[in-house]
């Protein structure tokens, strides 16, 4: 969890679970488009200056480059056969 997560939680979990946010990986533009859609169709309030903070956060932690898989373990941390 990054700085400002409480902030995202306060704005983004009022109508749906946080999972709907955290399961997504999108570019900043797509996140913004989602916000616009919610504002237009779902009654999401205007975010004003907070929108930048929210988009910065989402793009950083839930951007498309963040792969769902963790990185491979470095070789020296891989289990070896003899450690059974
Ligand atoms: C005023 C209510 C409301 C608020 C606040 C809200 N949402 Fe939503 N959001 C919705 C609704 C309604 C849906 C559709 C839910 C469903 O399909 O179950 C949705 C769906 C979504 C989806 C899935 C959309 C898709 O294209 O698949 C994402 C991602 C999302 N919200 C992100 C956010 C984020 C990030 C915030 C905080 C800035 C937020 N929501 C705040 C109402 C809201």
Tab-separated table of C-alpha atoms and ligand atoms in Angstrom:
chain	number	residue	atom	x	y	z
A	1	UNK	CA	0.000	0.000	0.000
A	2	UNK	CA	1.320	3.374	-0.941
A	3	UNK	CA	1.017	6.791	0.505
A	4	UNK	CA	-2.544	8.149	0.119
A	5	UNK	CA	-4.194	4.758	0.159
A	6	UNK	CA	-6.655	5.865	2.843
A	7	UNK	CA	-7.624	8.604	0.506
A	8	UNK	CA	-8.415	6.221	-2.312
A	9	UNK	CA	-10.253	3.993	0.094
A	10	UNK	CA	-12.419	6.874	1.295
A	11	UNK	CA	-13.416	7.848	-2.240
A	12	UNK	CA	-13.547	4.521	-3.972
A	13	UNK	CA	-15.153	2.071	-1.589
A	14	UNK	CA	-18.359	3.991	-0.890
A	15	UNK	CA	-20.269	2.213	-3.659
A	16	UNK	CA	-18.385	-0.996	-4.312
A	17	UNK	CA	-15.726	-3.100	-2.728
A	18	UNK	CA	-12.092	-2.150	-3.000
A	19	UNK	CA	-11.565	-5.373	-4.925
A	20	UNK	CA	-13.208	-3.886	-7.988
A	21	UNK	CA	-10.440	-1.297	-7.923
A	22	UNK	CA	-7.512	-3.493	-6.975
A	23	UNK	CA	-8.293	-6.268	-9.431
A	24	UNK	CA	-7.880	-3.840	-12.310
A	25	UNK	CA	-4.724	-2.891	-14.174
A	26	UNK	CA	-5.112	0.105	-16.439
A	27	UNK	CA	-3.295	3.055	-17.851
A	28	UNK	CA	-3.880	6.463	-16.358
A	29	UNK	CA	-6.101	7.339	-19.329
A	30	UNK	CA	-8.231	4.257	-18.794
A	31	UNK	CA	-8.556	4.953	-15.097
A	32	UNK	CA	-9.663	8.432	-15.926
A	33	UNK	CA	-12.175	7.098	-18.431
A	34	UNK	CA	-13.545	4.771	-15.735
A	35	UNK	CA	-13.939	7.685	-13.357
A	36	UNK	CA	-15.720	9.682	-16.056
A	37	UNK	CA	-18.041	6.783	-16.706
A	38	UNK	CA	-18.868	6.465	-13.014
A	39	UNK	CA	-19.409	10.192	-12.784
A	40	UNK	CA	-21.726	10.180	-15.765
A	41	UNK	CA	-23.655	6.986	-15.094
A	42	UNK	CA	-23.184	6.001	-11.470
A	43	UNK	CA	-23.323	9.155	-9.433
A	44	UNK	CA	-19.650	9.414	-8.580
A	45	UNK	CA	-19.101	12.902	-7.232
A	46	UNK	CA	-16.747	15.426	-8.809
A	47	UNK	CA	-13.267	14.742	-7.483
A	48	UNK	CA	-11.795	18.160	-8.172
A	49	UNK	CA	-8.146	18.433	-7.242
A	50	UNK	CA	-8.298	15.041	-5.590
A	51	UNK	CA	-8.627	13.422	-8.973
A	52	UNK	CA	-4.960	14.017	-9.673
A	53	UNK	CA	-3.946	12.339	-6.424
A	54	UNK	CA	-6.243	9.428	-7.128
A	55	UNK	CA	-5.047	8.988	-10.721
A	56	UNK	CA	-1.413	9.268	-9.656
A	57	UNK	CA	-1.996	6.518	-7.164
A	58	UNK	CA	-3.940	4.243	-9.479
A	59	UNK	CA	-1.485	4.656	-12.334
A	60	UNK	CA	1.431	3.957	-10.031
A	61	UNK	CA	0.102	0.934	-8.170
A	62	UNK	CA	-2.488	-0.412	-10.594
A	63	UNK	CA	-0.939	0.478	-13.906
A	64	UNK	CA	-0.680	-1.971	-16.798
A	65	UNK	CA	3.020	-2.624	-16.231
A	66	UNK	CA	2.273	-4.039	-12.802
A	67	UNK	CA	2.072	-7.679	-13.623
A	68	UNK	CA	-0.269	-9.876	-11.642
A	69	UNK	CA	2.586	-12.279	-11.032
A	70	UNK	CA	5.409	-11.571	-8.702
A	71	UNK	CA	8.870	-11.649	-10.162
A	72	UNK	CA	10.756	-14.896	-10.193
A	73	UNK	CA	12.897	-15.648	-7.198
A	74	UNK	CA	16.575	-15.001	-7.679
A	75	UNK	CA	18.422	-18.229	-8.331
A	76	UNK	CA	20.169	-18.262	-4.973
A	77	UNK	CA	16.774	-18.261	-3.221
A	78	UNK	CA	15.332	-21.135	-5.224
A	79	UNK	CA	14.811	-24.352	-3.313
A	80	UNK	CA	17.441	-26.951	-3.949
A	81	UNK	CA	16.898	-30.694	-4.128
A	82	UNK	CA	19.114	-31.496	-1.195
A	83	UNK	CA	17.167	-29.223	1.183
A	84	UNK	CA	14.451	-31.858	1.596
B	1	LIG	C1	-21.026	6.864	-6.460
B	1	LIG	C2	-20.672	5.455	-6.481
B	1	LIG	C3	-19.266	5.090	-6.888
B	1	LIG	C4	-18.082	5.556	-6.384
B	1	LIG	C5	-17.866	6.569	-5.277
B	1	LIG	C6	-17.019	4.869	-7.095
B	1	LIG	N1	-17.561	3.990	-7.998
B	1	LIG	FE1	-16.522	2.699	-9.171
B	1	LIG	N2	-18.262	1.912	-9.852
B	1	LIG	C7	-19.542	2.295	-9.439
B	1	LIG	C8	-20.511	1.397	-10.014
B	1	LIG	C9	-22.028	1.468	-9.778
B	1	LIG	C10	-19.780	0.458	-10.780
B	1	LIG	C11	-20.328	-0.753	-11.536
B	1	LIG	C12	-20.273	-1.850	-10.482
B	1	LIG	C13	-20.609	-3.183	-10.954
B	1	LIG	O1	-20.656	-3.416	-12.165
B	1	LIG	O2	-20.789	-4.037	-10.066
B	1	LIG	C14	-18.386	0.803	-10.657
B	1	LIG	C15	-17.349	0.131	-11.282
B	1	LIG	C16	-16.004	0.427	-11.136
B	1	LIG	C17	-14.940	-0.220	-11.852
B	1	LIG	C18	-15.085	-1.321	-12.882
B	1	LIG	C19	-15.428	-0.597	-14.155
B	1	LIG	C20	-15.059	-1.326	-15.375
B	1	LIG	O3	-14.884	-0.614	-16.388
B	1	LIG	O4	-14.952	-2.559	-15.345
B	1	LIG	C21	-13.781	0.362	-11.468
B	1	LIG	C22	-12.385	0.035	-11.947
B	1	LIG	C23	-14.118	1.377	-10.503
B	1	LIG	N3	-15.478	1.383	-10.314
B	1	LIG	C24	-13.195	2.186	-9.879
B	1	LIG	C25	-13.508	3.182	-8.962
B	1	LIG	C26	-12.543	4.074	-8.383
B	1	LIG	C27	-11.051	4.062	-8.645
B	1	LIG	C28	-13.239	4.900	-7.548
B	1	LIG	C29	-12.676	6.044	-6.698
B	1	LIG	C30	-12.243	7.208	-7.408
B	1	LIG	C31	-14.647	4.524	-7.622
B	1	LIG	N4	-14.772	3.489	-8.497
B	1	LIG	C32	-15.673	5.124	-6.911
B	1	LIG	C33	-19.847	3.338	-8.613
B	1	LIG	C34	-18.930	4.090	-7.889
